[in-house]
Short mmCIF file of C-alpha atoms and ligand atoms in Angstrom, two decimals:
data_model
loop_
_atom_site.label_atom_id
_atom_site.label_comp_id
_atom_site.label_asym_id
_atom_site.label_seq_id
_atom_site.Cartn_x
_atom_site.Cartn_y
_atom_site.Cartn_z
CA MET A 1 -41.73 37.63 40.24
CA LYS A 2 -42.92 41.10 41.29
CA LEU A 3 -42.72 43.90 38.64
CA GLU A 4 -43.92 47.27 38.09
CA PHE A 5 -43.98 49.21 34.70
CA ASP A 6 -46.10 51.99 33.06
CA LEU A 7 -48.75 50.71 30.92
CA ASN A 8 -50.37 53.23 28.62
CA GLY A 9 -49.70 56.05 31.30
CA ARG A 10 -50.87 54.09 34.15
CA GLN A 11 -48.38 52.44 36.68
CA VAL A 12 -49.03 48.55 37.02
CA ALA A 13 -47.54 46.28 39.68
CA LEU A 14 -47.96 42.45 39.51
CA ASP A 15 -46.69 39.13 40.41
CA VAL A 16 -46.07 36.81 37.27
CA PRO A 17 -44.26 33.59 36.91
CA GLU A 18 -40.60 34.20 35.75
CA ARG A 19 -41.19 32.61 32.32
CA THR A 20 -44.06 34.76 31.53
CA THR A 21 -43.67 36.65 28.16
CA LEU A 22 -44.66 40.35 27.94
CA ALA A 23 -47.30 39.29 25.37
CA ASP A 24 -49.01 36.77 27.82
CA CYS A 25 -48.42 39.21 30.56
CA LEU A 26 -50.44 42.02 28.76
CA ARG A 27 -53.21 39.56 27.83
CA HIS A 28 -53.70 37.10 30.58
CA HIS A 29 -52.59 39.15 33.57
CA LEU A 30 -53.49 42.80 32.51
CA MET A 31 -56.51 41.90 30.10
CA GLN A 32 -54.98 44.12 27.30
CA THR A 33 -56.08 41.88 24.81
CA GLY A 34 -55.55 44.21 21.89
CA THR A 35 -51.95 42.89 21.66
CA HIS A 36 -52.50 39.95 19.39
CA VAL A 37 -50.37 36.65 19.29
CA GLY A 38 -49.96 34.87 16.13
CA CYS A 39 -46.79 32.91 15.63
CA GLU A 40 -45.01 33.22 18.95
CA HIS A 41 -41.85 32.95 17.98
CA GLY A 42 -41.04 36.65 16.53
CA VAL A 43 -42.08 36.20 12.85
CA CYS A 44 -45.34 37.68 12.42
CA GLY A 45 -45.22 41.05 14.34
CA ALA A 46 -48.89 40.64 15.47
CA CYS A 47 -47.51 41.15 19.26
CA THR A 48 -45.63 44.24 18.67
CA VAL A 49 -45.91 46.74 21.49
CA ILE A 50 -43.73 50.08 22.17
CA VAL A 51 -41.31 49.69 25.16
CA ASP A 52 -39.49 52.88 25.95
CA GLY A 53 -40.21 54.34 22.43
CA ALA A 54 -39.00 51.20 20.41
CA ALA A 55 -41.36 48.80 18.73
CA VAL A 56 -40.68 45.15 20.03
CA ARG A 57 -41.99 41.69 19.72
CA SER A 58 -43.80 41.08 23.04
CA CYS A 59 -43.73 37.22 22.45
CA LEU A 60 -39.90 37.49 22.46
CA MET A 61 -39.62 39.58 25.52
CA LEU A 62 -40.12 38.29 29.40
CA ALA A 63 -42.34 40.39 31.38
CA VAL A 64 -39.80 40.87 33.75
CA GLN A 65 -37.61 42.68 31.35
CA ALA A 66 -40.31 45.51 31.22
CA GLU A 67 -39.35 46.21 34.83
CA GLY A 68 -39.44 50.19 35.18
CA ALA A 69 -40.01 50.64 31.44
CA ARG A 70 -42.74 52.52 29.73
CA VAL A 71 -45.02 50.32 27.73
CA THR A 72 -47.77 51.39 25.15
CA THR A 73 -49.95 48.94 23.66
CA VAL A 74 -52.76 49.67 20.85
CA GLU A 75 -55.18 50.49 23.48
CA GLY A 76 -52.81 53.23 24.64
CA LEU A 77 -52.63 54.96 21.19
CA SER A 78 -56.02 56.59 21.46
CA SER A 79 -58.57 57.95 23.77
CA ASP A 80 -62.01 56.47 24.59
CA GLU A 81 -63.53 59.42 22.73
CA ALA A 82 -61.82 59.13 19.29
CA LEU A 83 -59.54 57.18 17.06
CA SER A 84 -55.93 58.50 16.74
CA PRO A 85 -55.02 60.19 13.47
CA LEU A 86 -53.12 56.85 12.68
CA GLN A 87 -56.05 54.70 13.27
CA ALA A 88 -58.53 57.07 11.34
CA SER A 89 -56.13 56.83 8.33
CA PHE A 90 -56.44 52.94 8.46
CA ARG A 91 -60.05 53.17 8.29
CA LYS A 92 -59.89 55.87 5.59
CA HIS A 93 -57.81 53.83 3.51
CA HIS A 94 -59.26 50.36 4.26
CA ALA A 95 -56.08 49.13 5.67
CA LEU A 96 -57.86 46.34 7.65
CA GLN A 97 -59.93 43.36 6.90
CA CYS A 98 -59.88 40.78 9.58
CA GLY A 99 -57.88 42.98 11.87
CA PHE A 100 -55.65 40.40 13.35
CA CYS A 101 -52.44 42.01 12.31
CA THR A 102 -53.71 45.68 12.99
CA PRO A 103 -52.52 46.20 16.56
CA GLY A 104 -49.18 45.27 15.54
CA MET A 105 -49.05 47.40 12.23
CA LEU A 106 -50.37 50.40 14.18
CA THR A 107 -47.67 50.27 17.10
CA THR A 108 -45.05 49.56 14.48
CA ALA A 109 -46.07 52.51 12.71
CA HIS A 110 -46.59 54.66 15.49
CA ALA A 111 -43.06 54.04 16.57
CA LEU A 112 -41.90 54.82 13.21
CA LEU A 113 -43.54 58.02 12.58
CA SER A 114 -42.90 59.18 16.20
CA GLU A 115 -39.12 59.10 15.30
CA GLU A 116 -39.43 59.82 11.62
CA PRO A 117 -42.37 61.65 10.55
CA GLU A 118 -41.06 62.34 7.23
CA ALA A 119 -40.53 58.63 6.43
CA ASP A 120 -41.04 58.14 2.69
CA LYS A 121 -42.98 55.04 1.23
CA ALA A 122 -40.02 53.07 0.98
CA ARG A 123 -39.06 53.59 4.56
CA VAL A 124 -42.57 52.52 5.64
CA ARG A 125 -42.62 49.53 3.57
CA LYS A 126 -39.07 48.60 5.08
CA VAL A 127 -40.24 48.94 8.59
CA LEU A 128 -43.36 47.11 8.14
CA SER A 129 -41.87 44.38 6.27
CA GLY A 130 -41.65 42.43 9.68
CA ASN A 131 -45.26 42.53 10.05
CA VAL A 132 -47.46 39.99 8.38
CA CYS A 133 -50.81 40.60 6.89
CA ARG A 134 -52.77 37.65 5.20
CA CYS A 135 -55.71 40.20 4.04
CA THR A 136 -54.90 43.42 2.80
CA GLY A 137 -52.00 43.15 0.27
CA TYR A 138 -50.19 45.74 2.17
CA ILE A 139 -50.54 48.63 -0.21
CA PRO A 140 -53.42 50.22 1.77
CA ILE A 141 -51.45 49.92 5.08
CA VAL A 142 -48.45 51.68 3.59
CA GLU A 143 -50.91 54.40 1.99
CA ALA A 144 -52.53 54.82 5.57
CA VAL A 145 -49.21 55.26 7.39
CA TYR A 146 -47.91 57.45 4.64
CA ALA A 147 -51.09 59.71 4.77
CA ALA A 148 -50.75 59.94 8.56
CA ARG A 149 -47.39 61.53 8.90
CA PRO A 150 -48.76 65.28 9.17
CA ALA A 151 -50.15 64.14 12.62
CA TYR A 152 -46.53 63.42 13.83
CA ARG A 153 -44.89 66.31 12.71
CA LYS A 154 -43.80 68.82 15.49
CA LYS A 155 -46.36 71.71 15.47
S1 FES B 201 -46.54 36.42 17.84
FE1 FES B 201 -44.94 37.83 18.24
S2 FES B 201 -44.06 37.92 16.31
FE2 FES B 201 -45.69 36.82 15.99
S1 FES B 202 -56.32 42.55 8.09
FE1 FES B 202 -56.29 40.33 8.27
S2 FES B 202 -54.21 39.72 8.62
FE2 FES B 202 -54.24 41.90 8.44
#
């Protein structure tokens, strides 16, 4: 099926088999391999991308459902020149080790803070509770997201 959508601020048009998930479309058709695939059934959160402002599991969404949407992957969170404030906060707080969960953590946190820049730690924990990390113990991730809040406040 033919489809078109906005990917990280750039319009893309492609032809994919009907049953292609958005995750596979991003990784295999558009070579956006920052979106990771772990469980492939909506449990781990590694594949989370932002679709029209909402964090979604791209392994549970068909690519054709993204027709006309605005899709942001981890590649779209920063420029080539610099890390985003959220990414810099992850680095500063040692919020990643192997990095497999990190794209999903970043996209989930970015969607949260874009809507709720005053989210407290309990809210951050709740929203990130659907994302699995096997390395960090979560505390540095919560600290990093919490510390990045000023960057999302309206100037
Ligand atoms: S790969 Fe999509 S939630 Fe795990
Ligand atoms: S940093 Fe390894 S799974 Fe989270």
